[in-house]
Every structure is written in C-alpha cells, then in structure tokens.
CSV table of C-alpha atoms and ligand atoms in Angstrom, one decimal:
chain,number,residue,atom,x,y,z
B,1,MET,CA,13.5,-47.9,15.9
B,2,ASP,CA,12.8,-45.2,13.3
B,3,ALA,CA,11.0,-42.0,14.6
B,4,PRO,CA,7.5,-41.8,13.1
B,5,HIS,CA,7.6,-40.0,9.7
B,6,ALA,CA,5.0,-39.1,7.1
B,7,ARG,CA,4.7,-41.2,3.9
B,8,VAL,CA,3.8,-39.2,0.9
B,9,LEU,CA,3.0,-40.0,-2.8
B,10,ILE,CA,3.8,-37.1,-5.2
B,11,THR,CA,2.6,-37.5,-8.8
B,12,GLY,CA,4.7,-36.1,-11.6
B,13,ALA,CA,7.7,-36.1,-9.3
B,14,GLY,CA,10.4,-36.4,-11.9
B,15,THR,CA,10.2,-32.8,-13.1
B,16,GLY,CA,9.2,-29.3,-12.3
B,17,ILE,CA,7.0,-28.5,-9.3
B,18,GLY,CA,6.7,-32.2,-8.4
B,19,ALA,CA,10.5,-32.7,-8.2
B,20,ALA,CA,10.9,-29.4,-6.2
B,21,THR,CA,8.2,-30.7,-3.8
B,22,ALA,CA,10.0,-33.9,-3.3
B,23,ARG,CA,13.2,-32.1,-2.4
B,24,VAL,CA,11.4,-29.9,0.2
B,25,LEU,CA,9.5,-32.8,1.8
B,26,ALA,CA,12.6,-35.0,1.9
B,27,ARG,CA,14.5,-32.4,3.8
B,28,ARG,CA,11.9,-32.5,6.6
B,29,GLY,CA,12.1,-36.3,6.8
B,30,ASP,CA,9.1,-37.6,4.8
B,31,GLU,CA,9.4,-41.0,3.0
B,32,LEU,CA,8.5,-40.4,-0.6
B,33,ALA,CA,7.0,-42.4,-3.4
B,34,LEU,CA,8.0,-40.5,-6.5
B,35,HIS,CA,5.6,-41.1,-9.3
B,36,HIS,CA,6.7,-40.6,-12.9
B,37,HIS,CA,5.6,-41.5,-16.4
B,38,LEU,CA,8.0,-40.5,-19.2
B,39,HIS,CA,10.7,-39.0,-17.1
B,40,ARG,CA,11.8,-42.3,-15.5
B,41,ALA,CA,15.5,-41.5,-15.5
B,42,GLU,CA,14.9,-38.1,-13.7
B,43,ALA,CA,12.7,-39.7,-11.1
B,44,GLU,CA,15.2,-42.5,-10.5
B,45,SER,CA,18.1,-40.2,-10.1
B,46,LEU,CA,16.1,-37.9,-7.9
B,47,ALA,CA,15.3,-40.9,-5.6
B,48,GLU,CA,19.1,-41.7,-5.6
B,49,GLU,CA,19.9,-38.1,-4.8
B,50,LEU,CA,17.5,-38.0,-1.8
B,51,VAL,CA,18.6,-41.3,-0.4
B,52,ALA,CA,22.3,-40.3,-0.7
B,53,ALA,CA,21.4,-37.2,1.4
B,54,GLY,CA,19.9,-39.5,4.1
B,55,GLY,CA,16.3,-39.4,2.9
B,56,ARG,CA,13.8,-42.1,2.0
B,57,ALA,CA,12.5,-42.2,-1.6
B,58,PHE,CA,11.6,-44.6,-4.4
B,59,PRO,CA,10.2,-44.2,-7.9
B,60,VAL,CA,6.7,-45.4,-8.9
B,61,PRO,CA,6.0,-45.5,-12.6
B,62,GLY,CA,2.6,-45.2,-14.3
B,63,ASN,CA,0.5,-43.5,-17.0
B,64,LEU,CA,-2.2,-41.9,-14.9
B,65,THR,CA,-4.7,-42.0,-17.7
B,66,PHE,CA,-4.7,-45.9,-17.6
B,67,THR,CA,-6.7,-47.4,-14.8
B,68,LYS,CA,-4.6,-50.6,-14.9
B,69,ASP,CA,-1.5,-48.4,-14.1
B,70,LEU,CA,-3.4,-46.7,-11.3
B,71,ASP,CA,-4.2,-50.2,-9.9
B,72,ARG,CA,-0.6,-51.2,-10.2
B,73,MET,CA,0.6,-48.1,-8.4
B,74,VAL,CA,-1.8,-48.6,-5.6
B,75,HIS,CA,-0.7,-52.2,-5.3
B,76,ALA,CA,3.0,-51.2,-5.2
B,77,LEU,CA,2.3,-48.5,-2.6
B,78,SER,CA,0.2,-50.8,-0.4
B,79,SER,CA,3.1,-53.3,-0.3
B,80,ARG,CA,5.6,-50.7,0.9
B,81,PHE,CA,3.5,-48.3,3.0
B,82,PRO,CA,1.3,-49.3,6.0
B,83,SER,CA,-0.4,-45.9,5.7
B,84,LEU,CA,-0.3,-42.8,3.6
B,85,GLU,CA,0.0,-39.4,5.4
B,86,GLY,CA,0.2,-37.2,2.3
B,87,LEU,CA,-0.9,-37.3,-1.3
B,88,VAL,CA,0.3,-34.6,-3.7
B,89,LEU,CA,-1.7,-34.7,-7.0
B,90,ASN,CA,0.6,-32.7,-9.1
B,91,ALA,CA,0.8,-34.4,-12.5
B,92,GLY,CA,-0.9,-32.5,-15.4
B,93,ALA,CA,-0.5,-31.5,-19.0
B,94,TYR,CA,-1.3,-28.2,-20.8
B,95,PRO,CA,-1.6,-28.8,-24.5
B,96,ARG,CA,-2.0,-25.3,-26.0
B,97,THR,CA,-4.6,-25.4,-28.8
B,98,ALA,CA,-7.0,-22.9,-30.3
B,99,PHE,CA,-10.6,-23.6,-29.2
B,100,ASP,CA,-11.7,-24.6,-32.7
B,101,GLN,CA,-8.8,-27.0,-33.1
B,102,ILE,CA,-9.3,-28.9,-29.9
B,103,SER,CA,-10.5,-32.4,-30.9
B,104,ASP,CA,-13.0,-34.3,-28.8
B,105,GLU,CA,-10.2,-36.8,-28.1
B,106,GLN,CA,-7.8,-34.1,-26.9
B,107,PHE,CA,-10.4,-32.6,-24.6
B,108,GLU,CA,-11.2,-36.0,-23.1
B,109,ALA,CA,-7.5,-36.8,-22.7
B,110,THR,CA,-6.7,-33.6,-20.9
B,111,VAL,CA,-9.7,-34.0,-18.5
B,112,ARG,CA,-8.7,-37.6,-18.0
B,113,LEU,CA,-5.2,-36.8,-16.9
B,114,ASN,CA,-5.8,-33.5,-15.0
B,115,LEU,CA,-9.2,-34.2,-13.4
B,116,PHE,CA,-10.2,-37.8,-13.6
B,117,SER,CA,-6.8,-39.2,-12.5
B,118,PRO,CA,-6.7,-37.2,-9.2
B,119,PHE,CA,-10.2,-38.5,-8.4
B,120,ALA,CA,-9.4,-42.1,-9.4
B,121,LEU,CA,-6.1,-42.3,-7.6
B,122,THR,CA,-7.5,-40.7,-4.4
B,123,ARG,CA,-10.4,-43.1,-4.3
B,124,ARG,CA,-8.1,-46.1,-4.7
B,125,LEU,CA,-5.8,-44.8,-2.0
B,126,LEU,CA,-8.6,-44.1,0.6
B,127,PRO,CA,-7.8,-47.3,2.7
B,128,LEU,CA,-4.2,-46.2,3.1
B,129,LEU,CA,-5.1,-42.5,3.7
B,130,ARG,CA,-7.6,-43.6,6.4
B,131,LYS,CA,-4.8,-45.3,8.2
B,132,ALA,CA,-2.7,-42.1,8.4
B,133,THR,CA,-0.7,-41.9,11.6
B,134,PRO,CA,-1.1,-39.3,13.0
B,135,SER,CA,-4.5,-38.4,11.4
B,136,PRO,CA,-5.5,-36.5,9.4
B,137,ALA,CA,-4.0,-37.5,6.1
B,138,ARG,CA,-3.3,-34.5,3.8
B,139,VAL,CA,-4.2,-34.4,0.1
B,140,VAL,CA,-3.1,-31.4,-2.0
B,141,LEU,CA,-4.3,-31.0,-5.6
B,142,VAL,CA,-2.4,-28.7,-8.0
B,143,SER,CA,-4.9,-26.6,-10.0
B,144,SER,CA,-3.9,-23.3,-11.8
B,145,ILE,CA,-4.7,-19.6,-12.0
B,146,LEU,CA,-6.2,-20.5,-15.3
B,147,ALA,CA,-9.1,-22.3,-13.5
B,148,PHE,CA,-10.1,-18.8,-12.5
B,149,ASN,CA,-9.0,-16.7,-15.5
B,150,GLY,CA,-9.7,-19.2,-18.3
B,151,SER,CA,-7.2,-19.8,-21.0
B,152,ALA,CA,-7.1,-18.6,-24.6
B,153,HIS,CA,-5.7,-21.7,-26.4
B,154,GLY,CA,-6.4,-23.9,-23.4
B,155,ALA,CA,-10.1,-24.4,-22.9
B,156,ASP,CA,-9.6,-28.1,-22.1
B,157,TYR,CA,-6.8,-27.3,-19.6
B,158,ALA,CA,-8.7,-24.5,-17.8
B,159,ALA,CA,-11.9,-26.6,-17.6
B,160,SER,CA,-10.0,-29.5,-16.1
B,161,LYS,CA,-8.2,-27.2,-13.6
B,162,ALA,CA,-11.6,-25.6,-12.6
B,163,GLY,CA,-13.0,-29.1,-12.1
B,164,ILE,CA,-10.3,-29.7,-9.6
B,165,LEU,CA,-11.8,-27.0,-7.4
B,166,GLY,CA,-15.2,-28.7,-7.2
B,167,LEU,CA,-13.6,-32.1,-6.8
B,168,ALA,CA,-11.4,-30.9,-3.9
B,169,ARG,CA,-14.2,-29.1,-2.1
B,170,SER,CA,-16.4,-32.2,-2.4
B,171,MET,CA,-13.6,-34.5,-1.1
B,172,ALA,CA,-12.9,-32.0,1.7
B,173,ARG,CA,-16.5,-32.2,2.9
B,174,GLU,CA,-16.9,-35.9,2.5
B,175,LEU,CA,-13.6,-37.1,3.8
B,176,ALA,CA,-13.3,-34.9,6.9
B,177,PRO,CA,-12.2,-35.2,9.6
B,178,GLY,CA,-9.7,-38.0,8.7
B,179,ILE,CA,-8.4,-36.5,5.5
B,180,THR,CA,-7.8,-32.8,4.7
B,181,VAL,CA,-8.0,-31.7,1.0
B,182,ASN,CA,-6.6,-28.4,-0.2
B,183,VAL,CA,-5.7,-26.9,-3.6
B,184,VAL,CA,-2.6,-24.9,-4.7
B,185,ALA,CA,-3.2,-22.7,-7.7
B,186,PRO,CA,0.1,-21.6,-9.3
B,187,GLY,CA,0.4,-18.7,-11.6
B,188,SER,CA,3.4,-18.6,-14.1
B,189,ILE,CA,6.0,-21.0,-12.8
B,190,ASP,CA,9.4,-21.7,-14.4
B,191,THR,CA,9.0,-25.3,-15.5
B,192,ALA,CA,8.8,-27.2,-18.8
B,193,ILE,CA,5.2,-26.0,-19.1
B,194,LEU,CA,6.5,-22.6,-20.1
B,195,ALA,CA,9.2,-24.0,-22.3
B,196,GLU,CA,7.3,-23.0,-25.5
B,197,ASP,CA,7.7,-19.3,-24.5
B,198,THR,CA,10.1,-17.2,-26.6
B,199,PRO,CA,12.5,-15.0,-24.5
B,200,ALA,CA,10.3,-12.0,-25.3
B,201,GLN,CA,7.1,-13.8,-24.2
B,202,ARG,CA,8.8,-14.9,-21.1
B,203,GLU,CA,9.9,-11.3,-20.2
B,204,ALA,CA,6.4,-10.1,-21.0
B,205,ARG,CA,5.0,-12.8,-18.7
B,206,GLY,CA,7.2,-11.6,-15.8
B,207,ARG,CA,6.2,-7.9,-16.4
B,208,GLN,CA,2.5,-8.7,-15.9
B,209,VAL,CA,3.2,-10.0,-12.4
B,210,PRO,CA,3.1,-7.5,-9.5
B,211,LEU,CA,6.2,-9.2,-8.0
B,212,GLY,CA,7.9,-8.7,-11.4
B,213,ARG,CA,8.9,-12.2,-12.4
B,214,VAL,CA,7.7,-15.8,-12.9
B,215,GLY,CA,7.8,-18.0,-9.9
B,216,SER,CA,10.2,-20.9,-9.2
B,217,PRO,CA,9.0,-24.5,-8.6
B,218,GLU,CA,10.4,-24.3,-5.1
B,219,GLU,CA,8.1,-21.4,-4.3
B,220,VAL,CA,5.1,-23.6,-5.0
B,221,ALA,CA,6.7,-26.6,-3.3
B,222,ARG,CA,7.0,-24.7,0.0
B,223,VAL,CA,3.3,-24.0,0.0
B,224,VAL,CA,2.6,-27.7,-0.8
B,225,ALA,CA,4.9,-28.5,2.2
B,226,PHE,CA,2.9,-26.2,4.4
B,227,LEU,CA,-0.4,-27.8,3.4
B,228,THR,CA,0.9,-31.3,4.0
B,229,SER,CA,2.2,-30.3,7.5
B,230,PRO,CA,0.5,-30.0,10.9
B,231,ASP,CA,0.8,-26.2,10.5
B,232,ALA,CA,-2.2,-26.5,8.2
B,233,ASN,CA,-4.2,-28.5,10.7
B,234,TYR,CA,-7.3,-26.3,10.5
B,235,MET,CA,-7.4,-25.9,6.7
B,236,THR,CA,-9.5,-28.0,4.4
B,237,GLY,CA,-11.3,-27.2,1.1
B,238,THR,CA,-9.2,-24.1,0.6
B,239,THR,CA,-7.3,-22.9,-2.5
B,240,VAL,CA,-4.0,-21.2,-1.9
B,241,HIS,CA,-2.8,-18.9,-4.8
B,242,VAL,CA,0.9,-18.9,-5.6
B,243,ASN,CA,1.1,-16.3,-8.4
B,244,GLY,CA,3.2,-13.3,-7.4
B,245,GLY,CA,0.0,-11.2,-7.2
B,246,LEU,CA,-1.1,-11.9,-10.8
B,247,ARG,CA,-4.6,-12.7,-9.5
B,248,MET,CA,-5.7,-11.6,-6.0
B,249,ASP,CA,-8.6,-13.5,-4.4
S,1,NAP,N1,4.4,-24.3,-14.5
S,1,NAP,C1,3.3,-23.5,-14.5
S,1,NAP,O1,3.3,-22.3,-14.8
S,1,NAP,C2,2.0,-24.0,-13.9
S,1,NAP,C3,1.0,-23.1,-13.6
S,1,NAP,C4,-0.2,-23.6,-13.0
S,1,NAP,C5,-0.3,-25.0,-12.8
S,1,NAP,N2,0.7,-25.8,-13.1
S,1,NAP,C6,0.5,-27.2,-12.8
S,1,NAP,O2,1.6,-27.8,-12.0
S,1,NAP,C7,1.6,-29.2,-12.2
S,1,NAP,C8,3.1,-29.6,-12.5
S,1,NAP,O3,3.5,-29.0,-13.7
S,1,NAP,P1,5.0,-28.4,-14.0
S,1,NAP,O4,4.8,-27.0,-14.3
S,1,NAP,O5,5.9,-28.9,-12.9
S,1,NAP,O6,5.3,-29.1,-15.4
S,1,NAP,P2,6.0,-30.5,-15.8
S,1,NAP,O7,7.4,-30.5,-15.3
S,1,NAP,O8,5.7,-30.7,-17.2
S,1,NAP,O9,5.2,-31.5,-14.9
S,1,NAP,C9,4.1,-32.2,-15.4
S,1,NAP,C10,4.1,-33.6,-14.8
S,1,NAP,O10,3.0,-34.4,-15.1
S,1,NAP,C11,3.3,-35.7,-15.4
S,1,NAP,N3,2.5,-36.3,-16.4
S,1,NAP,C12,2.1,-35.8,-17.6
S,1,NAP,N4,1.4,-36.6,-18.3
S,1,NAP,C13,1.2,-37.7,-17.5
S,1,NAP,C14,0.6,-39.0,-17.7
S,1,NAP,N5,-0.2,-39.3,-18.8
S,1,NAP,N6,0.7,-39.9,-16.7
S,1,NAP,C15,1.4,-39.6,-15.6
S,1,NAP,N7,2.0,-38.4,-15.4
S,1,NAP,C16,2.0,-37.5,-16.3
S,1,NAP,C17,4.7,-35.6,-16.0
S,1,NAP,O11,5.4,-36.9,-15.7
S,1,NAP,P3,6.6,-37.4,-16.7
S,1,NAP,O12,7.3,-36.2,-17.1
S,1,NAP,O13,7.3,-38.4,-15.9
S,1,NAP,O14,5.8,-38.0,-17.9
S,1,NAP,C18,5.4,-34.4,-15.3
S,1,NAP,O15,6.2,-34.8,-14.2
S,1,NAP,C19,0.7,-29.5,-13.4
S,1,NAP,O16,-0.5,-30.0,-12.9
S,1,NAP,C20,0.4,-28.1,-14.0
S,1,NAP,O17,-0.8,-28.1,-14.7
S,1,NAP,C21,1.9,-25.4,-13.6
C-alpha cells in the first residue's frame, strides 16, 4: 500500500511561481492537482514531467472568475481526492493601468480573480480540507509586496492583494485548529508578470533590492513548501515576505 502523502491543489500551476511550487512539492512526494486556465499545454506537460519523475500530478482546468468553473473543479477534485491536505491559492493577474484609466469593469475583474476566487474556492473545498489526514490542512495565499506599498498603475491589484491579508487572517481565526492559513508576499520575482519590463527597467528593479537582484520563482516556492509542511505546524494567520529585503516588516 502507498505511504500516506499530502494531496495539494495549486492554482495557476502552469507557469511562474505556481509551476515552481509544483516541482518543489512533487519532489517531497505530494500528489498534485495542477490548476491552469490559458496555459493548458504547460500544465499538461508539467504533469507529464512530474509523473515521469515518479511523482503524482494531474491538470485541472478552470477560469477562476466563473463560479461554474469553480464548481466543476471542486467536483473533479472530490472525485479523485478523499481529502485535501494543502491548497495553494497562487493564481492572479496584474494589469498595469493608470488610476484614471482603470474602468469599473477592470477593477471588478481584478478583485474577482485575485480576491474573490481564493475565498470562493476555499469555501467550496472546506469539506475536503476538513478531512485532511493528518490534520491540519494547510492553505497558503499568494499576496504581494504591493499590498503593503501600494502600486502606481496598479490600484486594483494592490487593493486585491491587500484584501487577501484580511481574508487570510479571518480564515485563520475561523478555520483553526483544523486548517492553517498563511500568506506569502513576494517582491519582484522573475516570471511573466515582469515580462513588460525593458532590460533597463529590470536592472533598475534589481538595484533597488538589498540582495541586489529580482527573486526566482523557486525562492518563493520553497517558502510555500515550508508553509504547507509540518515544519510550519505552529503558524497561522502569518504573512511571510519573500522580497530580498525590498521591504522589511
Ligand atoms: N512575479 C512577481 O513579481 C510577483 C510579485 C508578487 C506577487 N505575485 C503573485 O504571484 C502569483 C503568481 O504569479 P506569477 O508571477 O507566477 O505570474 P504568472 O506566471 O503570470 O502566473 C499567474 C497565474 O494566474 C493564472 N490565472 C490568471 N488569470 C486566471 C483566471 N482568470 N483563471 C484562472 N487562472 C488564472 C494563470 O493561469 P494560466 O496562465 O493557465 O491562464 C497563471 O498561471 C500571482 O498571484 C501574482 O500576483 C507575483
């Protein structure tokens, strides 16, 4: 019989921080549901890569802004997983727009993906999370340094990421002791989100960081791995900054 292992859903697992997290968690033996939306091919080939390396992973599609997709995902997970030991709420989008150009629709869409969908997905998954073996289940939400600093040309994004802090702390209080809820707040991390940077902007971004460079997705993934492991048993409601010293709290 298989040794007990954690079952974990990672949203936005086809790319960036989500894909890096999948690789780190697969290495320690977790069974992974790899959520994706537009990057289907990337999520499918990542699942194949992890399975070929002896791991357990399968893709789960869905547009997290549609409740019917959330319901479909939860149904798909419930039919494969008897319990859920980990939930990494990583998917998010950062449309860069000047404040006076942000339409009502854009603001609502950003909040819907970055803030509403973590709430709605977690609430739907509570029955599976409450069956976590061993308990507690571990939820990690990906916020941002911009939740603390604000963002010129990203008021909708910063507001949604700040909302995650209140959501996570509320869940941490209400869902304890069976579920822990923590937040990771990355600084500048080398993913598609920074792809709009020119080489000069990118170099300037690195110079602002005390550690002298932008971070890698793996450097965030390792902190997510810690927060979804028994090493973080006595942590809930906490925010861990992963930003090279760009902000020190
Ligand atoms: N990179 C940074 O500097 C940085 C800094 C602070 C915080 N973060 C946060 O880190 C998280 C991961 O971002 P990343 O940097 O790794 O960038 P990324 O590669 O662009 O990842 C974003 C993920 O969100 C998913 N997503 C976007 N819209 C979606 C939708 N409507 N429905 C479902 N999934 C959707 C994408 O899935 P598909 O591609 O499959 O559509 C993608 O996998 C985000 O929450 C971001 O805000 C990043």
